Short mmCIF file of C-alpha atoms and ligand atoms in Angstrom, two decimals:
data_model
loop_
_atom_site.label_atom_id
_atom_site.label_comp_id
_atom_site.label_asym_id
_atom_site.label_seq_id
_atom_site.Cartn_x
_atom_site.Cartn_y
_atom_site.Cartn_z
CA UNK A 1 79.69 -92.28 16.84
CA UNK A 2 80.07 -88.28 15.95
CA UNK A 3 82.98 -86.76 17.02
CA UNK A 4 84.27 -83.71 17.47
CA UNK A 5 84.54 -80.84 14.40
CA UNK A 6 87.95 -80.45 13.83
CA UNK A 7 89.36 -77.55 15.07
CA UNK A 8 90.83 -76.86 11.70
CA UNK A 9 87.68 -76.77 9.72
CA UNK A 10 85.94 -73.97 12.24
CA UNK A 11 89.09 -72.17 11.83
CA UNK A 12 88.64 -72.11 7.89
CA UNK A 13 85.26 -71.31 7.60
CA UNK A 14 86.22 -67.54 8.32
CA UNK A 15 88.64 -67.99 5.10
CA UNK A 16 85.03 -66.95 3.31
CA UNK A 17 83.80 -64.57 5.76
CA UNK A 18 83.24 -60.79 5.25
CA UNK A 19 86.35 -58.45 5.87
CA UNK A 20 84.17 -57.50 9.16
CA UNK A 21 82.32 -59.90 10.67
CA UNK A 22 79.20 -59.76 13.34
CA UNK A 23 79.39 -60.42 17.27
CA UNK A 24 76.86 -62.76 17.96
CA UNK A 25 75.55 -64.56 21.00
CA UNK A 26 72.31 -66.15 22.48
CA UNK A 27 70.28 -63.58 23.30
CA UNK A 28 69.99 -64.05 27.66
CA UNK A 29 72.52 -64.20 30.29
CA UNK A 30 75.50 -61.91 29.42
CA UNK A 31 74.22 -61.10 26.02
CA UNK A 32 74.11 -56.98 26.56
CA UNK A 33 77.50 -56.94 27.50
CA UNK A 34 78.93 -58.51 24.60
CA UNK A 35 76.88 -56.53 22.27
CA UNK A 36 77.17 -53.51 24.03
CA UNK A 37 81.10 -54.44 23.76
CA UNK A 38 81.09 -55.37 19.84
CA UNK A 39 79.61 -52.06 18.85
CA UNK A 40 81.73 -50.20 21.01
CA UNK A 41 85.12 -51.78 19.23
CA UNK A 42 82.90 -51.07 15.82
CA UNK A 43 81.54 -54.43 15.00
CA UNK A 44 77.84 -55.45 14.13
CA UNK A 45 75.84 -57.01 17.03
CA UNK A 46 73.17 -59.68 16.58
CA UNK A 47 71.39 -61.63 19.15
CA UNK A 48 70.24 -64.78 18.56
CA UNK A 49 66.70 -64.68 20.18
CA UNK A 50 63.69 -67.23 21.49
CA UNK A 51 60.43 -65.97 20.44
CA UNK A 52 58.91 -64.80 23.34
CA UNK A 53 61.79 -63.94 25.36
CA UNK A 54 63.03 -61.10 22.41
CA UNK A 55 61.84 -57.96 24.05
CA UNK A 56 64.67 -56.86 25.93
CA UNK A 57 66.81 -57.11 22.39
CA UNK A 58 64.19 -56.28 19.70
CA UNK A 59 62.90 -53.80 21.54
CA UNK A 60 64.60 -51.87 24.39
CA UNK A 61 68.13 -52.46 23.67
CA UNK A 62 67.84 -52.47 19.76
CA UNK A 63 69.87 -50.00 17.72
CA UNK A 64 68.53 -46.82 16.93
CA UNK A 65 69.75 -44.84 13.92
CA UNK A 66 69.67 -41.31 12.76
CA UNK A 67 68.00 -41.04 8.68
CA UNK A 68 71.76 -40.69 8.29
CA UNK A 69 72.71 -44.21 9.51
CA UNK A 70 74.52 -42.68 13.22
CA UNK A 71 73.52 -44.73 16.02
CA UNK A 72 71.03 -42.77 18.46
CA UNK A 73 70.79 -45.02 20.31
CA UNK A 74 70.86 -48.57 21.68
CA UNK A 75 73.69 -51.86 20.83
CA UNK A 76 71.96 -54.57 19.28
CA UNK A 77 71.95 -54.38 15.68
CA UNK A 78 70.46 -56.95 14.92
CA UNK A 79 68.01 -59.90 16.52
CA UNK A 80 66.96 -63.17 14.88
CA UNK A 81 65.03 -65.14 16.53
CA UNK A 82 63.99 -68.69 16.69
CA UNK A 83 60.94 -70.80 18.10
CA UNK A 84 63.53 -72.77 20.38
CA UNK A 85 66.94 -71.42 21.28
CA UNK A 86 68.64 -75.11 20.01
CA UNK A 87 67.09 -74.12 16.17
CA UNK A 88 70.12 -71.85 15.70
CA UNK A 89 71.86 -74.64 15.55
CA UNK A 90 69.56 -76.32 12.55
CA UNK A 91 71.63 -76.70 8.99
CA UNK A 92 69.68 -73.33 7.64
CA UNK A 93 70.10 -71.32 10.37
CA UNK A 94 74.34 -71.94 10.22
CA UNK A 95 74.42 -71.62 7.17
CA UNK A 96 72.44 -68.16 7.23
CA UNK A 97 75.16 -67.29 10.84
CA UNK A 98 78.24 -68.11 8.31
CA UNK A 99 76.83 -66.20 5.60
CA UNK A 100 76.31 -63.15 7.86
CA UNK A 101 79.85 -63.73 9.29
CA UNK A 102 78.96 -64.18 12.63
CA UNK A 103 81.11 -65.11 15.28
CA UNK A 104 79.60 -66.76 18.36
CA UNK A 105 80.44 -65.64 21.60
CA UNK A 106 79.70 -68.51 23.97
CA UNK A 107 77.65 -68.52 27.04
CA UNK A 108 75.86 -70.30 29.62
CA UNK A 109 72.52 -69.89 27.76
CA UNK A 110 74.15 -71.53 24.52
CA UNK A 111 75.85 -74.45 26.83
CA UNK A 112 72.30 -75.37 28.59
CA UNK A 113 69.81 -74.63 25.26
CA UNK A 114 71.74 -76.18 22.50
CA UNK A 115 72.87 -79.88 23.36
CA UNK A 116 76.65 -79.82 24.14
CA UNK A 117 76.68 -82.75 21.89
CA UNK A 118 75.28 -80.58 19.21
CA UNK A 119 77.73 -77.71 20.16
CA UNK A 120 80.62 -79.98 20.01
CA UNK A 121 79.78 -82.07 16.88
CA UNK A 122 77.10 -80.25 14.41
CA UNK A 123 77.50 -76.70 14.97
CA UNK A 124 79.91 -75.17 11.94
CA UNK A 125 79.84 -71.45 13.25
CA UNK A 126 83.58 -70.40 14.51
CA UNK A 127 82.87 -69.84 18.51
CA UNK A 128 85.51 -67.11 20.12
CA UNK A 129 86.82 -69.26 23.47
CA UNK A 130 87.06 -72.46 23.68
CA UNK A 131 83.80 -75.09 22.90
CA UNK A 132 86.10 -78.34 24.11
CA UNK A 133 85.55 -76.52 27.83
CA UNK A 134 82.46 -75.84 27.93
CA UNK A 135 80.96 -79.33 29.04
CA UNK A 136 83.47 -79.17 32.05
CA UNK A 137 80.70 -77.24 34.26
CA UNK A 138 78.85 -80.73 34.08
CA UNK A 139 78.82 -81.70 37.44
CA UNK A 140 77.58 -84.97 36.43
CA UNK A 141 80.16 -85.45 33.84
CA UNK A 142 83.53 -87.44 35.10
CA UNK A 143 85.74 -85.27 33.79
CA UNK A 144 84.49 -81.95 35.12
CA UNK A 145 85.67 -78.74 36.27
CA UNK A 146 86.61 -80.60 39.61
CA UNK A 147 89.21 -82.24 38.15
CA UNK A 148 90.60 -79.72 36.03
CA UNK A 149 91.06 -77.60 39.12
CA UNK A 150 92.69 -80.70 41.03
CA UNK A 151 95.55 -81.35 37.89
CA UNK A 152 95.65 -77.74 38.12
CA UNK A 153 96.98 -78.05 41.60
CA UNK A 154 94.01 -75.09 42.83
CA UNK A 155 92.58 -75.03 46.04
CA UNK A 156 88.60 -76.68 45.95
CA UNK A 157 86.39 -77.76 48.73
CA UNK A 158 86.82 -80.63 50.30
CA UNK A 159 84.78 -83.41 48.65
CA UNK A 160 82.65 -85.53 51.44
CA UNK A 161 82.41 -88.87 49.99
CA UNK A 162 78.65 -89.82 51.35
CA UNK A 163 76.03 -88.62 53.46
CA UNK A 164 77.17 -90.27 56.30
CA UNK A 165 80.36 -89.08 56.22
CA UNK A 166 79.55 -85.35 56.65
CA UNK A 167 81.35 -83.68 59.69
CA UNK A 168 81.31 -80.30 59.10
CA UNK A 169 79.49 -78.01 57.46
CA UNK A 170 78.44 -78.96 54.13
CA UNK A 171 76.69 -78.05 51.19
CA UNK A 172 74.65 -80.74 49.17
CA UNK A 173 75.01 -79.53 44.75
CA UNK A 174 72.54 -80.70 42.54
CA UNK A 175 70.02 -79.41 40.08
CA UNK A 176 66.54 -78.25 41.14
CA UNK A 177 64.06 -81.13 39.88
CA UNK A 178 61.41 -78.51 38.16
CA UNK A 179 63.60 -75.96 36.79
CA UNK A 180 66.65 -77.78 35.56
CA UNK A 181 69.11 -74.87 35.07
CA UNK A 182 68.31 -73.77 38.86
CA UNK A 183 70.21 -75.16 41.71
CA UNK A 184 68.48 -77.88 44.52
CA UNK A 185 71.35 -77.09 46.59
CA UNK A 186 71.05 -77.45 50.61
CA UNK A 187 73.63 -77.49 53.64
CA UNK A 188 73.87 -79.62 56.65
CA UNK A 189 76.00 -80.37 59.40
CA UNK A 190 75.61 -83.70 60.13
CA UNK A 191 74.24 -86.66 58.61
CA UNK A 192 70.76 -86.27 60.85
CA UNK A 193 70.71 -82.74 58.77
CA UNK A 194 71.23 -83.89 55.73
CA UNK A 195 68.52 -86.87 55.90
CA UNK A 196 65.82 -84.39 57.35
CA UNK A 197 66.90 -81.59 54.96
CA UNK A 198 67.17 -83.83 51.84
CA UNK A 199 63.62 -85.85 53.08
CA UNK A 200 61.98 -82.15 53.14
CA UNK A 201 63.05 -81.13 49.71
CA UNK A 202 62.15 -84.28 48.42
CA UNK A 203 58.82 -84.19 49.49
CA UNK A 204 58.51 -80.29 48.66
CA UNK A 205 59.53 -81.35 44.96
CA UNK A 206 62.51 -78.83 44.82
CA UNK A 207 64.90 -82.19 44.50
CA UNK A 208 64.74 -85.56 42.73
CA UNK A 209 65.75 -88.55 44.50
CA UNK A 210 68.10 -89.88 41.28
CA UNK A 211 69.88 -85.62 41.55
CA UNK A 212 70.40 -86.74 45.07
CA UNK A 213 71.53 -89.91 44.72
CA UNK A 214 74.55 -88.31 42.30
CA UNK A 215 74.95 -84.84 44.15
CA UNK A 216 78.38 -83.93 44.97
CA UNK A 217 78.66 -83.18 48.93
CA UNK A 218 81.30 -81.10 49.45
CA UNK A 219 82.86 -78.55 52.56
CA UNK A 220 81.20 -75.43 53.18
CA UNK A 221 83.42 -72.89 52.69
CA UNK A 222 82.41 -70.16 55.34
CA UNK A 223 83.35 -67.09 53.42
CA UNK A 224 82.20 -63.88 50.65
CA UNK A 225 82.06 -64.94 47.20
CA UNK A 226 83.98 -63.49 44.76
CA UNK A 227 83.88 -64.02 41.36
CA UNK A 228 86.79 -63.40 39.55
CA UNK A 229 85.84 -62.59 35.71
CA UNK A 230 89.45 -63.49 34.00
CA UNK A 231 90.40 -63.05 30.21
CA UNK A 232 93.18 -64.99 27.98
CA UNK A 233 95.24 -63.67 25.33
CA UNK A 234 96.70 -65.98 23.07
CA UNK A 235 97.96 -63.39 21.09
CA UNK A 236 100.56 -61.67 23.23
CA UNK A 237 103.68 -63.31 24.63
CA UNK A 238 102.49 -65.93 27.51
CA UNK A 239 103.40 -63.71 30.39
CA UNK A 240 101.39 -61.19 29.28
CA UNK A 241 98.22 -63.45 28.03
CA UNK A 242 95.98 -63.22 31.89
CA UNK A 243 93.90 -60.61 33.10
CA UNK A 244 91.74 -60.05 35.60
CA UNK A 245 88.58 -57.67 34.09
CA UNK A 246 86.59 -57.54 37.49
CA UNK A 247 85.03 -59.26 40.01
CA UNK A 248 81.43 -60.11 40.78
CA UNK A 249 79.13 -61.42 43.60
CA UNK A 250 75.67 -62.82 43.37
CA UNK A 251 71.98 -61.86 44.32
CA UNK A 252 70.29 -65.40 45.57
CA UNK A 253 66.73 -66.20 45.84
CA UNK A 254 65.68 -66.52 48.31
CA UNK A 255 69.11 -66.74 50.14
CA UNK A 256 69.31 -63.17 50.56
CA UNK A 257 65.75 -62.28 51.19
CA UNK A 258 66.38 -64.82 54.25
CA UNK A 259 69.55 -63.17 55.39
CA UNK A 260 67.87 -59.66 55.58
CA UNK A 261 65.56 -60.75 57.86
CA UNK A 262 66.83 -60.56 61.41
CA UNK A 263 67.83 -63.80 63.11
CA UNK A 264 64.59 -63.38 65.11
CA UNK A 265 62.58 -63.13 62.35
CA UNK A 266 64.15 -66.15 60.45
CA UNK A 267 63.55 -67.95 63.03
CA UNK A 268 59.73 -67.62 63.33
CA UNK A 269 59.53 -69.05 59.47
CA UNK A 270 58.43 -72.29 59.49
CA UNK A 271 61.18 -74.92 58.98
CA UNK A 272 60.92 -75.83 55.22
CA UNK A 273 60.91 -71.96 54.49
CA UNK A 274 64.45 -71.13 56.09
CA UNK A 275 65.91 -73.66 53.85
CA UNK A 276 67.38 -71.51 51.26
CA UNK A 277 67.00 -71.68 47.40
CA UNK A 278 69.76 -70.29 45.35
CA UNK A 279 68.41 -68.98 42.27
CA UNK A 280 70.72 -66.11 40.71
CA UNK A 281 68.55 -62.90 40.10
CA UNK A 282 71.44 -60.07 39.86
CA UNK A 283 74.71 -59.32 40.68
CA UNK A 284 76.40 -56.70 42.30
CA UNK A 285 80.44 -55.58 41.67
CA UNK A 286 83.90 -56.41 44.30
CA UNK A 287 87.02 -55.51 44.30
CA UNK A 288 89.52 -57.34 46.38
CA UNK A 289 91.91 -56.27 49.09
CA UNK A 290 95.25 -55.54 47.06
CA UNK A 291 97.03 -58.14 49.21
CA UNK A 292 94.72 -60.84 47.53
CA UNK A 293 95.44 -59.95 44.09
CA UNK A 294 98.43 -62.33 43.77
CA UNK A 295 97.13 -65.56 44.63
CA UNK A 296 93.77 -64.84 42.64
CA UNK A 297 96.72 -64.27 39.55
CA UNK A 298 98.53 -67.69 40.54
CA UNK A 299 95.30 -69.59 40.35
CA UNK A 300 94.27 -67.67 37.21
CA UNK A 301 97.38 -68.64 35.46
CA UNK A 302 97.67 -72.51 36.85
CA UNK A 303 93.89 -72.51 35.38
CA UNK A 304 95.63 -71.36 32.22
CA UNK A 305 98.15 -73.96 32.13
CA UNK A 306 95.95 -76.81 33.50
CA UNK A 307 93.50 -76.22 30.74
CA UNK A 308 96.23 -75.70 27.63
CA UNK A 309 97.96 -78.91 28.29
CA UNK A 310 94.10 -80.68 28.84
CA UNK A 311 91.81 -79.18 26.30
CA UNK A 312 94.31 -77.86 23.83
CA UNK A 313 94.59 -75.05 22.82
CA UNK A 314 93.10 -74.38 25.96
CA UNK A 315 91.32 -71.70 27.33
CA UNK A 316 90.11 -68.83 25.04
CA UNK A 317 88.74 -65.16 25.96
CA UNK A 318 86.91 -64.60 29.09
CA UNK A 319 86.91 -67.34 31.64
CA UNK A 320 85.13 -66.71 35.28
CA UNK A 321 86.43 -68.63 38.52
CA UNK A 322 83.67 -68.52 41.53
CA UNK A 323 85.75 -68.60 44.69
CA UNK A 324 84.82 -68.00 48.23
CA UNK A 325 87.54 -66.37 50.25
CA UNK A 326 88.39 -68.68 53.37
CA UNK A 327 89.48 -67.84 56.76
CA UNK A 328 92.91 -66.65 55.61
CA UNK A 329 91.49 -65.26 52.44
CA UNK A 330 92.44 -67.50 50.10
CA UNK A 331 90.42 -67.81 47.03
CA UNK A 332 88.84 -71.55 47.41
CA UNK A 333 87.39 -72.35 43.79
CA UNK A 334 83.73 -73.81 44.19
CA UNK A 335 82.77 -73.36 39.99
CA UNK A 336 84.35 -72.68 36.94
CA UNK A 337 83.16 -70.52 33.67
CA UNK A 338 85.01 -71.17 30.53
CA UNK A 339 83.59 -68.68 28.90
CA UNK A 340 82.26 -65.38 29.79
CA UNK A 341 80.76 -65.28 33.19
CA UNK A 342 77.08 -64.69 34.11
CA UNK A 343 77.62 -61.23 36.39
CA UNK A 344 79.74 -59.29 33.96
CA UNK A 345 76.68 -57.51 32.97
CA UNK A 346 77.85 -54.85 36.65
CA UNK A 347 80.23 -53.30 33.98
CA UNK A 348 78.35 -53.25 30.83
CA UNK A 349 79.01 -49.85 28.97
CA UNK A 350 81.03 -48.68 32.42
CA UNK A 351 84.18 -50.92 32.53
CA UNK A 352 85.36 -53.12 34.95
CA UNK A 353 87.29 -51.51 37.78
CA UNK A 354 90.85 -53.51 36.85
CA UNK A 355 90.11 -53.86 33.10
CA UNK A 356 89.80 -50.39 33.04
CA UNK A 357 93.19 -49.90 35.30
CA UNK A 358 94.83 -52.02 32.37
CA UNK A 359 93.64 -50.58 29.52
CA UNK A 360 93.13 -46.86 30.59
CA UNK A 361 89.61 -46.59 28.92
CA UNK A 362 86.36 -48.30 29.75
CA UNK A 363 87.21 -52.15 29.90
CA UNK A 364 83.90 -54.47 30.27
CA UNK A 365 84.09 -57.85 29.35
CA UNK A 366 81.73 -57.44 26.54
CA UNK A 367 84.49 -55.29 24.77
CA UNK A 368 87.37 -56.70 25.69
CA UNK A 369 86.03 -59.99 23.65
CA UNK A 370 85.28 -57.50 20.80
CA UNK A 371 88.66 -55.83 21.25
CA UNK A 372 90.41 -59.59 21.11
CA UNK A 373 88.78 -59.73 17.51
CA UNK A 374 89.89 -56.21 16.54
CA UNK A 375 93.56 -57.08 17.57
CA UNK A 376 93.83 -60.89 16.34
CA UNK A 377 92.34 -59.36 12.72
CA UNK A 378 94.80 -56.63 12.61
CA UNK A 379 97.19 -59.27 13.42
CA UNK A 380 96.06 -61.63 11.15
CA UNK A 381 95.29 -64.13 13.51
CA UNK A 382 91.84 -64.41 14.01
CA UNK A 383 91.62 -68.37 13.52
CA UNK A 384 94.01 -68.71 16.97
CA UNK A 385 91.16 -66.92 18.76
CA UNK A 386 88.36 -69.83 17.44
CA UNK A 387 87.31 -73.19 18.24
P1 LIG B 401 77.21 -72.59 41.84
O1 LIG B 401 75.99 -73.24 41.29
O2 LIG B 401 78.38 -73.51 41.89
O3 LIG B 401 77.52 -71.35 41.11
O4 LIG B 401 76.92 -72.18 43.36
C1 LIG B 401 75.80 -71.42 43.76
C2 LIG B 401 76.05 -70.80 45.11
O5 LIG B 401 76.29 -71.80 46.09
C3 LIG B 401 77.27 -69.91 45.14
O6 LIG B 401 77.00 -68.61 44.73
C4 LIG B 401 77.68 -69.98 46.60
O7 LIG B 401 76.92 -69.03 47.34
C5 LIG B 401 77.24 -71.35 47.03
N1 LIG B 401 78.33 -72.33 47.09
C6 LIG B 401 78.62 -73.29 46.18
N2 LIG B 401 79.63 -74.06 46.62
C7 LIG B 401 80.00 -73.61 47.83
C8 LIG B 401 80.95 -74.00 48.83
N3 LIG B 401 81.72 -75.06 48.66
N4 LIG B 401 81.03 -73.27 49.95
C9 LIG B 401 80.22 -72.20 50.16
N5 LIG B 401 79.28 -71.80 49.29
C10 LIG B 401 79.16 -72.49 48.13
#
């Protein structure tokens, strides 16, 4: 059976590497940001492309230099592109990423294109954060985010063991049977709901009968969604290794075209239209009321601890937790990142509000990965920032 590559042997591989290596990343979700971030801290940035979906890093974003090698104007230095996202992972194409010296900056669009399999066991290319965690936003996996979060001792939503059992307000998770990487999620209030609800989708071909037989049902939490985009320093002493960069909610489709509408209006849809989808098509910036700010740090740093003593060494760089704020406005975790989170893009080239509070210059979460690299290589400790 394959197993795991040793953390040791990524950790070597940058023994060989150029004195300055190259940010790299897959070229979609947060991919600007971290590029935009690496060339701001002085590194190279290449994006690791699909054909066809290039544009936006070949061509709008790419670097433009003066004839005397100044950049006029754009961050990504460099795209490669493949037919299929997973061929960066193909012998060659590591080989050519070690050569080049890249580090890989994970994110969601490397976790869901290249097999985690594949991530964990074949792909020799040091990754800044931490690859062990990355298969924990498998909702279908056993050990999952959900129980990281319960060891950790953090609040979640209540888990509704079937159907039946549902007595409050509920929402139904599982993946959207066309488009895989989009949600089938629904809510319901009562069983009744949820067999009417779950009978329409099924029929609409938004949801799979085997999703639903395996979704999780778990408590609505009625409440504004705040994503809290963290980052962890190994480097520093431990009490100084959290911070919080910024915050981040989501633009839904068609959830928010629906809640525009007035209730009058919604209500004149026909039935299968006023049941939500919840695509993510943008995000928009927070901040938190100050009073907050403590218990989003104590669930930051029990995250912290949870994840060291499961998935040593733990977790690496930017981590996200997706929280709805409850009655009493305490953060109630709902999803986990570990790794750079999808909205951090509301920052890019601008800083985050607190990163920028911390670090008295423009703080995005693109550069504070880059500025990790700068400080663990001036430190000469860039393997304890790898997996
Ligand atoms: P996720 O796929 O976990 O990122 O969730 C997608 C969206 O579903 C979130 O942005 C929330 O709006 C909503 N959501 C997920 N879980 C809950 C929950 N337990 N309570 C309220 N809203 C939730």
């Amino acid at each position: 059976m394959a197993t795991p590559i040793p953390i040791e042997e990524v950790r070597a591989l940058v023994e060989d590497y150029p004195r300055t290596p190259v940010i790299a990343t897959v070229g979609s979700h947060s991919a600007l940001d971290v590029a935009d971030g690496a060339v701001t801290e002085k590194f190279p940035s290449l994006v690791l492309a699909q054909e066809g979906r290039e544009a936006t890093y070949a061509r709008y974003f790419r670097t433009v230099r003066t004839p005397g090698g100044l950049r006029r104007r754009g961050c990504v230095d460099e795209v490669w592109t493949y037919p299929k996202f997973a061929d960066l992972a193909q012998h060659e194409s590591q080989e050519r990423l070690r050569r080049h010296g890249a580090l890989l900056v994970p994110n969601r669009a490397l976790s869901s294109y290249v097999p985690l399999p594949t991530i964990e066991n074949e792909l020799r290319v040091p990754i800044v954060g931490s690859r062990a965690m990355l298969r924990i936003e498998e909702r279908t996996e056993r050990e999952n985010y959900y129980s990281l979060l319960e060891a950790a001792g953090i609040p979640i939503p209540r888990r509704i063991a079937s159907p039946d059992a549902i007595d409050t307000l509920a929402i139904v998770k599982l993946p959207h049977a066309q488009r895989r990487l989009e949600r089938g999620f629904f809510t319901a209030a009562t069983p009744a709901e949820y067999h009417r609800k779950s009978e329409q989708l099924l029929t609409r071909g938004t949801i799979s009968a085997d999703d639903l037989a395996t979704a999780r049902i778990e408590e609505y939490v009625l409440g504004p969604v705040f994503n809290f985009n963290f980052f962890f320093s190994p480097l520093p002493p431990r009490s100084e290794g959290l911070e919080i960069l910024g915050v981040d909610e989501r633009r839904e489709s068609n959830l928010d075209g629906l809640v525009r509408l007035p209730a009058a209006q919604q209500l004149e849809l026909s039935e299968s239209a006023r049941i939500p989808e919840y695509t993510v098509v943008g995000h928009g910036t927070l901040t938190v009321r100050e009073s907050i700010l403590e218990d989003v740090f104590r669930i930051g740093e029990k995250f912290v601890d949870a994840a060291r003593a499961r998935y040593p060494p733990g977790i690496l760089g930017a981590f996200c937790l997706q929280t709805c704020l409850d009655h009493d406005g305490r953060p109630v975790v709902f999803d986990v990142a570990a790794r750079i989170g999808g909205g951090t893009n509301i920052h890019l080239g601008l800083g985050h509000p607190y990163g920028t509070a911390l670090y008295r210059e423009p703080m995005s979460t693109g550069r504070r990965i880059a500025l990790e690299i700068r400080h663990a290589l001036d430190l000469g400790r860039l393997k304890e920032i790898l997996t």
